[in-house]
Backbone as JSON, one array per atom type, in Angstrom:
{
  "sequence": "QWGIDRQPKKDMVDTQLLQQTKLSQAIPNLSTQPRQLISSNRSRQVDNFKIDWFMSTNQSMRVTINEVVGVGAFCSVHKGWDHTLGKEVALKVFDKRKNLTSADRLSVQAEVDALKAVVNHPNVIHLLRVAQNSSTLCIVTEYWGDTTLEKYLKTRRLNNQEFKSLAMQLISAVAHIHSVNVFHRDIKAENVMIRKCPENGKLICCLIDFGLAVKCEPEYWHNSRSGTKFCMSREMYFSTPYKGGPHDVWSLGVLLYQMLTGTLPFGGKPI",
  "N": [[0.99, -1.17, -0.03], [2.42, 1.23, 0.44], [3.61, 1.68, -1.68], [5.83, 0.67, -2.11], [6.37, -1.71, -3.69], [7.76, -1.39, -5.73], [10.51, -0.32, -6.59], [12.91, 2.61, -8.11], [14.63, 1.37, -11.17], [17.67, 1.27, -12.4], [17.5, 2.19, -15.21], [15.35, 4.26, -14.72], [16.55, 6.36, -13.48], [17.14, 9.9, -14.69], [19.51, 10.43, -17.19], [20.78, 12.88, -17.56], [20.27, 13.64, -14.62], [21.84, 12.33, -13.66], [24.66, 12.45, -14.25], [24.76, 15.26, -13.62], [24.84, 14.99, -10.51], [26.7, 14.69, -8.19], [28.57, 11.83, -6.79], [29.22, 11.45, -4.58], [27.64, 12.9, -2.9], [25.65, 11.24, -2.46], [24.27, 8.71, -0.31], [25.85, 8.2, 2.31], [28.86, 5.72, 2.91], [27.88, 2.99, 2.66], [28.55, 0.18, 3.86], [29.64, -3.06, 4.45], [28.84, -4.15, 7.25], [27.76, -6.26, 10.07], [24.47, -6.16, 11.16], [23.23, -3.77, 13.68], [21.04, -4.64, 15.76], [18.65, -5.62, 18.05], [16.86, -7.99, 18.81], [13.48, -8.87, 19.45], [10.44, -10.39, 20.11], [8.27, -9.36, 19.02], [8.82, -6.88, 18.21], [11.81, -4.91, 17.46], [14.46, -3.19, 18.89], [16.56, 0.06, 17.74], [19.15, 1.3, 17.85], [22.27, 3.35, 18.53], [22.64, 4.9, 16.27], [23.51, 7.53, 13.88], [22.68, 10.65, 13.48], [21.73, 12.29, 10.5], [20.24, 14.12, 9.63], [17.99, 16.09, 11.05], [14.77, 17.63, 12.63], [15.35, 19.22, 14.77], [17.2, 20.13, 17.51], [17.81, 17.87, 18.85], [20.21, 15.24, 19.14], [20.07, 12.68, 19.6], [18.7, 9.12, 18.78], [16.61, 6.76, 19.55], [14.45, 3.99, 18.81], [12.03, 1.63, 18.46], [11.04, -0.55, 16.06], [8.11, -1.87, 14.21], [5.43, -3.84, 13.14], [5.98, -4.84, 9.53], [4.83, -3.19, 6.78], [5.13, -2.88, 4.4], [7.13, -4.47, 1.64], [10.26, -3.91, -0.23], [12.9, -4.23, -2.91], [15.43, -3.53, -1.73], [14.57, -2.39, 0.61], [11.94, -1.55, 3.12], [9.2, -0.95, 4.62], [8.18, 0.28, 7.78], [5.81, -0.06, 10.98], [6.33, 1.92, 13.56], [7.37, 2.75, 16.91], [8.81, 6.09, 17.84], [11.16, 6.71, 20.45], [12.16, 9.21, 21.24], [10.89, 11.23, 20.18], [8.45, 10.26, 21.37], [6.46, 9.55, 20.06], [4.06, 7.72, 17.52], [5.65, 6.08, 14.7], [6.24, 6.29, 10.86], [8.65, 4.11, 9.52], [11.13, 3.88, 6.94], [13.2, 1.28, 5.74], [16.4, 1.18, 5.0], [18.52, -1.57, 3.68], [21.59, -1.78, 4.42], [23.45, -3.54, 3.35], [22.72, -4.64, 1.2], [23.69, -5.05, -2.21], [23.99, -1.9, -3.58], [23.37, -0.05, -6.64], [24.97, 3.17, -7.83], [22.85, 4.42, -8.9], [20.81, 3.26, -7.18], [21.63, 4.31, -4.95], [21.79, 7.26, -5.66], [18.68, 7.49, -6.21], [17.92, 6.96, -3.38], [18.71, 9.28, -2.03], [17.73, 11.27, -3.8], [14.68, 11.16, -2.92], [15.09, 11.79, -0.25], [15.8, 14.53, -0.38], [13.89, 15.57, -1.57], [11.87, 15.24, 0.43], [12.57, 16.84, 2.34], [12.05, 19.4, 1.4], [9.51, 19.67, 1.25], [8.41, 20.2, 3.66], [5.81, 21.32, 6.32], [3.23, 21.31, 5.29], [-0.24, 20.63, 5.92], [-1.09, 18.29, 4.58], [0.68, 16.8, 2.86], [3.17, 14.57, 3.77], [5.05, 14.41, 6.38], [8.7, 14.73, 6.91], [10.64, 13.74, 9.36], [13.19, 12.68, 10.41], [16.19, 11.82, 9.53], [18.59, 8.79, 9.62], [21.07, 6.58, 10.22], [22.97, 3.75, 10.82], [25.34, 1.35, 11.07], [24.52, -0.44, 9.26], [21.78, 0.13, 8.61], [19.76, 2.33, 6.78], [17.41, 4.63, 7.76], [14.46, 6.34, 6.93], [12.66, 8.8, 8.62], [9.17, 9.46, 9.16], [5.72, 10.87, 10.0], [3.32, 8.85, 11.13], [0.39, 8.0, 9.64], [-1.48, 6.08, 9.54], [-3.25, 3.37, 8.1], [-4.82, 3.09, 6.13], [-5.13, 3.53, 2.87], [-6.32, 5.83, 0.26], [-7.06, 4.54, -2.16], [-7.58, 1.97, -0.72], [-9.91, 3.02, 0.43], [-11.7, 3.83, -1.4], [-12.42, 1.15, -2.38], [-14.15, 0.41, -0.56], [-16.26, 2.13, -0.22], [-18.15, 4.88, -1.67], [-17.26, 8.23, -2.67], [-19.15, 11.01, -1.05], [-20.53, 14.39, -2.52], [-19.44, 16.45, -1.15], [-17.37, 14.98, 0.18], [-15.89, 14.59, -1.8], [-15.31, 16.95, -2.74], [-13.88, 18.3, -0.62], [-11.84, 16.95, 0.03], [-10.45, 16.95, -2.78], [-9.83, 19.38, -2.62], [-8.13, 19.2, -0.94], [-6.07, 17.64, -1.87], [-5.42, 18.94, -4.12], [-3.96, 21.59, -3.16], [-1.95, 19.93, -1.87], [-0.38, 19.15, -3.94], [0.04, 21.62, -5.22], [1.65, 22.97, -3.29], [4.22, 21.02, -3.4], [4.95, 21.62, -5.9], [5.46, 24.39, -5.4], [8.0, 24.55, -4.06], [9.61, 23.37, -6.25], [9.65, 20.81, -6.55], [8.51, 17.43, -7.78], [6.56, 14.68, -7.82], [5.73, 12.51, -9.59], [4.44, 9.99, -9.25], [1.6, 10.13, -8.33], [-1.36, 8.59, -7.17], [-4.15, 6.78, -6.08], [-3.21, 5.23, -4.41], [-1.17, 5.87, -3.26], [-1.95, 7.97, -1.33], [-3.11, 8.65, 1.77], [-5.63, 8.31, 4.2], [-8.07, 9.27, 6.58], [-10.12, 10.03, 9.36], [-10.67, 13.53, 10.95], [-9.94, 14.2, 14.05], [-10.88, 16.11, 15.45], [-13.36, 17.26, 14.32], [-14.22, 15.29, 12.48], [-14.47, 15.01, 10.14], [-13.18, 13.88, 6.78], [-9.6, 13.34, 5.98], [-6.67, 14.04, 4.05], [-3.48, 12.56, 2.85], [-0.44, 13.02, 0.71], [1.87, 10.98, 0.09], [4.87, 8.97, -0.4], [7.6, 9.64, -1.7], [9.38, 8.46, -3.15], [9.83, 8.11, -6.21], [9.98, 10.78, -6.42], [11.64, 14.06, -7.49], [13.93, 16.66, -7.04], [13.77, 19.61, -9.18], [14.45, 22.19, -11.18], [11.59, 23.84, -12.89], [11.52, 23.58, -15.38], [13.02, 21.73, -16.37], [13.75, 18.87, -18.38], [12.7, 15.83, -18.27], [13.1, 12.35, -19.15], [12.69, 9.73, -18.04], [11.09, 6.78, -17.5], [8.57, 5.8, -15.26], [6.97, 4.81, -12.41], [3.38, 3.96, -12.29], [1.22, 2.69, -14.48], [-1.49, 3.19, -15.65], [-1.5, 5.97, -14.74], [-0.03, 7.49, -15.99], [0.91, 10.44, -17.72], [0.54, 11.55, -21.62], [3.21, 11.68, -22.59], [5.14, 10.45, -20.56], [4.36, 8.21, -21.03], [4.63, 7.17, -23.6], [7.31, 7.15, -23.52], [8.87, 9.76, -24.26], [10.21, 12.73, -23.86], [9.27, 15.01, -20.96], [7.91, 17.31, -18.58], [7.77, 17.84, -15.16], [6.21, 19.01, -13.46], [3.65, 19.16, -15.16], [3.25, 16.66, -15.68], [2.51, 15.51, -13.18], [0.0, 17.21, -12.97], [-1.38, 15.87, -14.75], [-1.92, 13.23, -13.65], [-2.66, 13.86, -11.47], [-5.24, 15.03, -12.47], [-6.18, 12.19, -13.0], [-6.43, 10.81, -10.48], [-8.48, 12.6, -9.47], [-10.63, 11.94, -11.12], [-10.82, 9.29, -10.41], [-11.8, 9.44, -7.65], [-14.04, 10.64, -7.87], [-15.98, 9.24, -9.83], [-15.53, 6.2, -8.86], [-13.9, 4.81, -10.67], [-11.62, 4.28, -12.86], [-10.49, 6.8, -15.39], [-9.93, 6.01, -18.28], [-10.57, 2.85, -20.03], [-10.32, -0.71, -21.01], [-7.78, -3.41, -21.11], [-5.1, -4.29, -18.83], [-2.11, -2.83, -19.7]],
  "CA": [[-0.31, -0.04, 0.0], [2.73, 2.53, 0.45], [4.22, 2.15, -2.88], [7.64, -0.18, -2.14], [6.86, -2.91, -4.26], [8.47, -1.12, -7.45], [11.78, 0.86, -6.34], [13.54, 2.85, -9.28], [15.38, 1.04, -11.28], [18.49, 2.29, -12.83], [17.26, 3.2, -16.35], [14.6, 4.91, -14.48], [17.34, 7.66, -13.41], [17.61, 10.76, -15.82], [20.95, 10.8, -16.75], [21.32, 14.37, -17.01], [20.68, 14.04, -13.29], [22.92, 11.51, -12.74], [25.61, 13.46, -14.46], [24.66, 16.4, -12.51], [24.68, 14.88, -9.3], [27.93, 13.86, -7.08], [28.23, 10.52, -5.93], [29.86, 11.62, -3.02], [26.73, 13.59, -2.45], [24.72, 10.34, -2.14], [24.06, 8.39, 0.93], [27.74, 7.43, 2.24], [29.2, 4.71, 4.1], [27.49, 1.82, 2.68], [29.32, -1.05, 4.26], [28.4, -4.64, 4.73], [28.7, -4.62, 8.35], [26.75, -6.52, 10.67], [23.34, -5.12, 11.84], [23.29, -3.32, 15.53], [19.77, -4.23, 15.89], [18.19, -6.22, 19.29], [15.75, -8.37, 18.31], [12.57, -9.46, 20.03], [9.07, -11.5, 19.76], [7.26, -8.6, 17.75], [9.48, -5.7, 17.84], [12.94, -4.73, 17.72], [14.87, -1.88, 19.01], [17.48, -0.28, 17.19], [20.39, 2.1, 18.86], [23.52, 3.68, 17.36], [22.11, 5.74, 14.98], [24.06, 8.85, 13.76], [21.48, 11.33, 12.98], [22.2, 12.88, 9.23], [19.21, 15.26, 9.66], [16.74, 16.08, 12.14], [14.02, 18.85, 12.51], [15.42, 19.82, 16.05], [18.53, 20.05, 17.59], [18.07, 17.0, 19.45], [20.96, 14.07, 18.16], [19.67, 10.86, 19.73], [17.3, 8.17, 18.75], [16.12, 5.42, 19.66], [12.98, 3.27, 18.18], [11.33, 0.29, 17.82], [10.76, -1.04, 14.77], [7.06, -2.75, 14.65], [5.26, -4.94, 12.08], [6.37, -4.66, 8.45], [3.42, -2.59, 6.14], [5.65, -2.94, 2.82], [8.55, -4.62, 1.3], [10.97, -3.96, -1.48], [14.06, -4.67, -3.5], [16.58, -3.35, -1.01], [13.84, -1.51, 1.76], [10.98, -2.31, 3.87], [8.29, -0.06, 5.64], [7.77, -0.13, 9.48], [5.08, 0.93, 11.64], [7.28, 1.98, 14.68], [7.54, 4.1, 18.14], [10.11, 6.69, 18.63], [11.01, 6.9, 21.86], [12.84, 10.25, 21.43], [9.77, 11.76, 20.05], [7.3, 10.02, 21.9], [5.01, 9.09, 18.92], [4.28, 6.74, 16.52], [6.0, 6.93, 13.24], [6.58, 5.01, 9.92], [10.05, 4.13, 9.2], [11.74, 3.17, 5.74], [14.21, 1.08, 6.44], [17.1, 0.65, 3.81], [19.83, -2.48, 4.33], [22.88, -0.84, 3.16], [24.27, -4.35, 3.73], [22.4, -4.73, 0.07], [24.51, -4.45, -3.24], [23.43, -0.87, -4.28], [24.04, 0.78, -7.67], [24.79, 3.82, -7.85], [21.51, 4.61, -9.33], [19.74, 3.23, -6.48], [21.9, 5.55, -4.11], [21.04, 8.49, -5.77], [17.18, 7.39, -5.83], [17.48, 7.06, -1.73], [19.39, 10.75, -1.88], [16.49, 11.76, -4.29], [14.03, 11.05, -2.04], [14.72, 12.57, 0.76], [15.96, 15.58, -0.9], [12.42, 15.68, -1.99], [11.2, 15.4, 1.69], [13.39, 18.09, 3.0], [12.0, 20.55, 0.63], [8.04, 19.83, 0.8], [7.93, 20.06, 5.08], [4.89, 22.43, 6.67], [2.19, 21.21, 4.72], [-0.67, 19.74, 6.34], [-1.61, 17.34, 3.3], [1.76, 16.35, 2.88], [4.01, 13.69, 4.24], [6.12, 15.48, 7.19], [9.53, 14.17, 7.08], [10.78, 13.29, 10.89], [14.7, 12.4, 10.78], [16.87, 10.61, 8.44], [19.24, 8.4, 10.33], [21.98, 5.83, 9.69], [23.86, 2.89, 11.84], [26.42, 0.78, 10.31], [24.31, -1.57, 8.42], [20.73, 0.65, 8.13], [19.34, 3.81, 6.93], [16.01, 4.9, 8.06], [13.71, 7.84, 6.83], [11.15, 8.59, 9.7], [7.99, 10.01, 8.9], [4.98, 10.73, 10.5], [2.6, 7.65, 10.68], [-1.07, 8.24, 8.95], [-2.58, 4.92, 9.54], [-3.11, 2.13, 7.64], [-6.02, 3.21, 5.09], [-4.93, 4.27, 1.84], [-7.58, 6.3, -0.64], [-7.53, 3.63, -2.77], [-8.33, 0.97, -0.05], [-11.12, 3.31, 1.19], [-12.68, 3.43, -2.63], [-12.97, -0.19, -2.67], [-15.47, -0.02, 0.1], [-17.51, 2.95, -0.15], [-17.73, 5.83, -2.71], [-17.13, 9.76, -1.96], [-20.4, 11.75, -1.35], [-19.89, 15.49, -2.86], [-18.72, 17.42, 0.03], [-16.19, 14.6, 1.0], [-14.85, 14.7, -2.96], [-14.5, 18.57, -3.19], [-12.84, 18.71, 0.52], [-10.43, 16.08, -0.55], [-9.84, 17.09, -4.21], [-8.92, 20.76, -2.66], [-6.72, 19.3, 0.1], [-4.78, 17.15, -2.82], [-4.8, 20.29, -5.05], [-3.07, 22.23, -2.43], [-0.99, 19.46, -1.39], [0.35, 19.44, -5.06], [0.69, 23.22, -5.43], [2.56, 22.92, -2.52], [5.25, 20.85, -3.64], [5.72, 22.05, -7.2], [6.2, 25.48, -5.32], [9.27, 24.2, -4.19], [10.15, 22.49, -7.26], [9.43, 19.03, -6.25], [7.53, 16.8, -8.86], [6.09, 13.8, -7.3], [5.8, 11.4, -10.58], [3.76, 9.03, -9.15], [0.28, 10.56, -7.79], [-2.29, 8.0, -7.32], [-5.03, 6.43, -4.97], [-2.56, 3.94, -3.21], [0.04, 6.93, -2.49], [-2.55, 9.56, -0.58], [-3.44, 8.21, 2.83], [-6.72, 9.04, 4.56], [-8.14, 9.33, 8.01], [-10.78, 11.04, 9.99], [-10.17, 14.37, 11.45], [-10.49, 13.81, 15.34], [-11.88, 17.47, 16.09], [-14.79, 17.59, 13.63], [-14.57, 13.94, 12.2], [-14.38, 15.19, 8.57], [-12.06, 13.12, 6.0], [-8.62, 14.49, 5.68], [-6.01, 12.96, 3.11], [-1.97, 13.13, 3.02], [0.33, 12.88, -0.19], [2.99, 9.81, 0.73], [5.75, 7.93, -0.93], [8.39, 10.64, -2.67], [10.4, 7.09, -4.01], [10.27, 8.67, -7.23], [10.39, 12.19, -6.64], [12.76, 14.57, -8.34], [13.87, 18.15, -7.17], [14.42, 20.49, -10.08], [13.8, 23.39, -11.82], [10.46, 23.27, -13.54], [11.51, 23.56, -16.9], [13.75, 20.61, -16.81], [12.91, 17.97, -19.33], [12.98, 14.1, -17.88], [13.06, 11.17, -19.92], [12.51, 8.66, -17.17], [9.64, 6.25, -17.6], [8.18, 5.32, -14.35], [5.45, 4.97, -11.89], [1.5, 3.6, -12.52], [0.77, 3.09, -16.27], [-2.73, 4.06, -15.5], [-1.71, 7.28, -14.2], [0.89, 8.01, -16.46], [0.7, 11.17, -19.08], [0.73, 10.46, -22.65], [4.56, 11.74, -22.74], [5.72, 9.41, -20.08], [3.94, 6.37, -21.39], [5.48, 7.07, -24.68], [8.83, 7.6, -23.48], [8.97, 11.24, -24.84], [10.44, 14.07, -22.68], [8.04, 15.47, -20.31], [8.21, 18.21, -17.54], [7.15, 17.26, -14.25], [4.65, 19.91, -13.49], [2.58, 18.92, -16.06], [2.86, 15.17, -15.62], [1.79, 15.61, -11.85], [-1.09, 17.7, -12.9], [-2.21, 14.7, -15.32], [-2.0, 12.29, -12.9], [-3.7, 14.32, -10.44], [-6.57, 14.61, -12.84], [-6.71, 10.56, -13.14], [-6.98, 10.43, -9.5], [-10.16, 13.0, -8.99], [-11.88, 11.23, -11.86], [-11.17, 8.21, -9.92], [-12.11, 9.62, -6.75], [-15.76, 10.95, -8.11], [-16.84, 7.99, -10.17], [-15.13, 5.26, -8.77], [-13.47, 4.07, -11.68], [-10.32, 5.01, -13.59], [-10.75, 7.36, -16.84], [-9.82, 4.65, -19.32], [-10.96, 1.52, -20.22], [-9.13, -1.71, -21.71], [-7.05, -4.15, -20.34], [-3.88, -3.59, -18.06], [-0.56, -3.19, -20.72]],
  "C": [[0.76, 1.19, 0.12], [3.82, 2.54, -0.78], [5.27, 1.13, -3.26], [7.93, -1.16, -2.67], [7.41, -2.64, -5.99], [9.35, 0.13, -6.73], [12.36, 1.32, -7.98], [14.64, 2.02, -9.59], [16.55, 1.98, -12.08], [18.37, 2.91, -14.35], [16.12, 4.36, -16.09], [15.3, 6.42, -13.8], [17.46, 8.53, -14.58], [18.97, 10.44, -15.91], [21.62, 11.91, -17.33], [21.46, 14.25, -15.62], [21.55, 13.17, -12.84], [24.42, 12.02, -13.3], [25.68, 14.65, -13.87], [24.95, 16.34, -11.24], [26.12, 14.05, -8.78], [27.6, 12.74, -6.45], [28.73, 10.66, -4.68], [28.85, 12.42, -2.4], [25.46, 12.57, -1.73], [24.54, 9.64, -0.76], [25.22, 7.41, 0.78], [27.47, 5.83, 2.9], [27.9, 3.2, 4.03], [28.03, 0.71, 2.68], [28.42, -2.18, 4.28], [28.75, -5.01, 6.18], [27.67, -5.05, 9.03], [25.33, -5.47, 11.27], [23.84, -5.0, 13.16], [21.85, -3.28, 15.35], [19.35, -5.58, 17.17], [17.08, -6.73, 18.96], [14.34, -8.99, 19.43], [11.66, -10.25, 19.47], [8.83, -10.65, 18.48], [7.8, -7.59, 17.27], [11.0, -5.52, 18.15], [13.43, -3.45, 18.15], [16.03, -1.37, 18.0], [18.12, 1.1, 17.96], [21.66, 2.2, 17.81], [23.24, 4.17, 16.24], [22.99, 7.09, 14.96], [23.13, 9.6, 12.97], [22.0, 12.33, 11.93], [21.16, 13.99, 9.03], [17.96, 15.04, 10.39], [15.88, 17.41, 12.13], [14.17, 19.65, 14.23], [16.7, 19.52, 16.25], [18.95, 18.72, 18.67], [19.02, 15.94, 18.59], [21.11, 13.16, 18.46], [18.64, 10.3, 19.21], [17.34, 6.94, 19.12], [14.83, 4.74, 19.23], [12.85, 1.89, 17.81], [10.69, 0.35, 16.95], [9.43, -2.23, 15.13], [6.55, -3.64, 13.74], [5.84, -4.17, 10.83], [5.0, -4.27, 7.66], [4.08, -2.56, 4.68], [7.03, -3.55, 2.82], [8.97, -4.39, -0.02], [12.25, -4.39, -1.73], [15.02, -4.93, -2.45], [15.85, -2.37, 0.31], [12.71, -2.1, 2.35], [10.43, -0.97, 4.74], [7.69, -0.71, 6.76], [6.9, 0.7, 9.92], [5.87, 0.76, 13.07], [6.85, 3.1, 15.65], [8.85, 4.75, 17.99], [10.09, 7.51, 20.0], [11.71, 8.38, 22.16], [11.79, 11.14, 21.3], [8.9, 11.29, 20.66], [6.14, 9.71, 21.02], [5.28, 7.96, 17.93], [4.64, 7.36, 15.34], [6.3, 5.74, 12.13], [8.43, 5.68, 9.54], [10.33, 3.35, 7.7], [12.95, 3.04, 5.63], [15.3, 0.69, 5.01], [18.09, -0.15, 4.6], [20.48, -1.9, 3.48], [23.77, -2.37, 2.77], [23.93, -4.91, 1.69], [23.31, -4.44, -1.4], [24.07, -3.41, -3.64], [23.75, -0.47, -5.37], [23.97, 1.96, -7.34], [23.72, 5.12, -8.18], [20.53, 4.61, -7.99], [19.85, 4.32, -5.34], [21.31, 6.8, -4.08], [19.4, 8.56, -5.67], [16.91, 8.13, -4.08], [17.61, 8.84, -1.6], [18.25, 11.56, -2.42], [15.27, 12.52, -3.44], [13.92, 11.78, -0.81], [15.31, 13.78, 0.67], [14.64, 16.51, -1.12], [11.41, 16.3, -0.42], [11.5, 16.43, 2.43], [12.52, 19.43, 2.69], [10.61, 20.74, 0.99], [7.29, 19.65, 2.55], [6.84, 21.52, 5.14], [3.93, 22.37, 5.81], [1.11, 20.41, 5.24], [-1.4, 18.52, 5.62], [-0.48, 16.4, 2.58], [2.45, 15.54, 3.83], [4.98, 14.26, 5.27], [7.46, 14.11, 7.34], [10.33, 14.57, 8.52], [12.54, 13.71, 11.15], [14.93, 11.5, 9.47], [18.25, 10.32, 9.52], [20.01, 7.33, 9.82], [22.78, 5.39, 10.91], [24.74, 2.32, 10.77], [26.02, -0.23, 9.09], [22.44, -0.64, 7.86], [20.7, 2.11, 7.98], [17.96, 3.91, 7.17], [15.61, 6.49, 7.72], [12.83, 7.53, 7.97], [10.37, 9.44, 9.02], [6.91, 9.99, 9.93], [4.18, 9.71, 10.15], [0.98, 8.19, 10.85], [-1.89, 7.18, 9.09], [-2.04, 3.85, 8.38], [-4.16, 2.3, 6.22], [-5.45, 4.22, 3.92], [-6.17, 4.79, 0.95], [-7.84, 4.92, -1.46], [-8.27, 2.06, -1.93], [-9.72, 1.66, 0.27], [-12.31, 3.66, -0.1], [-13.31, 2.21, -2.78], [-14.0, -0.47, -1.48], [-16.69, 1.02, 0.29], [-17.14, 4.02, -1.36], [-18.27, 7.5, -1.85], [-18.34, 10.23, -2.0], [-19.41, 13.22, -1.73], [-18.77, 16.04, -2.13], [-17.38, 16.88, 0.48], [-14.91, 14.79, -0.41], [-14.66, 16.0, -2.93], [-13.71, 18.67, -1.79], [-11.83, 18.19, 0.06], [-9.75, 16.55, -2.03], [-9.16, 18.71, -3.74], [-7.75, 20.48, -1.51], [-5.59, 18.7, -0.85], [-4.32, 18.46, -3.64], [-3.83, 21.06, -4.61], [-1.74, 21.63, -2.11], [-0.12, 19.32, -2.89], [0.9, 20.86, -5.71], [1.71, 23.09, -4.62], [3.92, 22.39, -2.88], [5.9, 21.2, -5.04], [5.85, 23.62, -6.59], [7.75, 25.54, -4.71], [9.95, 23.39, -4.73], [10.56, 21.07, -7.11], [8.42, 18.59, -6.9], [7.58, 15.14, -8.22], [6.29, 12.73, -8.31], [5.21, 10.35, -10.3], [2.49, 9.04, -8.03], [-0.61, 9.42, -8.36], [-3.11, 7.69, -6.03], [-3.87, 5.59, -4.08], [-1.48, 4.75, -2.67], [-0.46, 7.8, -1.77], [-3.17, 8.18, 0.44], [-4.59, 8.9, 3.55], [-7.4, 8.5, 5.64], [-9.27, 10.05, 8.1], [-10.19, 12.27, 10.61], [-10.59, 14.25, 12.85], [-11.35, 14.97, 15.92], [-12.83, 17.38, 15.09], [-15.09, 16.14, 12.64], [-14.81, 13.85, 10.72], [-13.04, 14.2, 7.84], [-11.14, 13.71, 5.77], [-7.39, 13.73, 4.76], [-4.33, 13.77, 3.34], [-1.37, 12.47, 1.72], [1.59, 11.94, 0.47], [3.63, 9.33, -0.56], [6.27, 9.15, -1.83], [9.21, 9.41, -3.25], [10.27, 7.49, -5.5], [10.09, 10.1, -7.69], [11.63, 13.06, -7.17], [12.57, 16.15, -7.4], [14.41, 18.6, -8.16], [14.19, 21.36, -10.28], [12.55, 23.17, -12.61], [10.2, 23.25, -14.95], [12.69, 22.7, -17.32], [13.06, 19.32, -17.5], [13.01, 16.77, -19.02], [12.63, 13.23, -19.15], [12.92, 9.73, -19.4], [11.18, 8.11, -17.32], [9.23, 5.64, -15.95], [7.1, 5.35, -13.37], [4.2, 3.98, -12.32], [1.42, 3.72, -13.92], [-0.35, 3.65, -16.54], [-2.96, 5.51, -15.12], [-0.5, 8.08, -15.02], [0.62, 8.92, -17.69], [1.38, 10.45, -20.11], [2.33, 10.22, -22.92], [5.22, 10.54, -22.13], [5.59, 8.13, -20.42], [4.69, 6.01, -22.61], [6.74, 7.33, -24.74], [9.41, 8.91, -24.19], [8.93, 12.1, -23.95], [9.52, 14.74, -22.58], [8.64, 16.49, -19.39], [7.43, 17.52, -16.07], [6.35, 17.79, -13.55], [3.48, 19.25, -13.87], [2.01, 17.76, -15.98], [2.16, 15.02, -14.28], [0.55, 16.03, -11.99], [-2.43, 16.5, -13.58], [-2.96, 13.75, -14.46], [-3.17, 12.6, -11.72], [-5.47, 14.47, -11.02], [-7.0, 13.44, -13.11], [-7.34, 10.29, -11.61], [-8.53, 11.29, -8.9], [-10.87, 12.19, -9.62], [-12.31, 10.1, -10.97], [-12.15, 8.43, -8.48], [-14.12, 9.97, -6.91], [-16.26, 10.08, -8.73], [-16.37, 6.46, -9.71], [-14.34, 4.05, -9.5], [-12.18, 5.09, -12.52], [-10.71, 5.44, -15.12], [-10.72, 6.47, -18.39], [-9.78, 3.56, -19.28], [-10.02, 0.35, -20.63], [-8.1, -2.31, -20.7], [-5.49, -3.86, -20.01], [-2.71, -4.06, -19.21], [0.16, -3.75, -19.9]]
}
């Protein structure tokens, strides 16, 4: 549900971005040292982390990693408890013992850079910290529950007021990330979390999973093909150059259509 079943492959990273990004700026110290994990029956505590980035001046971290909610080629997403922050969090955990390519490392760095840039919006997932020890790197974000918009739409239809409210929230979220030159490139119902606001009971949503996002100038032409086919713009689908902003707007339109009608706008068999 978190979109972790597909990680960017080497050919999904734009050639020009690879040339412009120094490998020394990617996630460092991808060693093969053994994990420093303390196992228990249902959870594990992770210590000895070096904080690479944090929202405050506190430089220590102790977290209990609980159940897995998604697994990928070299990472997994967990529900956990951050003892330093004193609250439930979501952790995207990368195993540095895996043989990561340069493109994989750049992809992780691109996700972190995007999340750092899009903070302070109520409908965009909040990055809390980035930390690593000898074998593990963690991207820690707020925990929004376990209900995606896709899962919600399978059980019921949105009424007009719910649709209008959620549509405005999503439009605001996309406008915000574009205002800081971040382009998601994988907007879909699976990458939107939904829950009821505890104050008034109204539905609120949050855009998550910036695994394919890039931070670049709006006029930059991309040539990578990634994401979900039914939500791709025509340019991406046919592997022609495209800009991140218009592509996101197209995908958002597909999502809004799905929210309103309960179906995707284009029929036919999956390709």
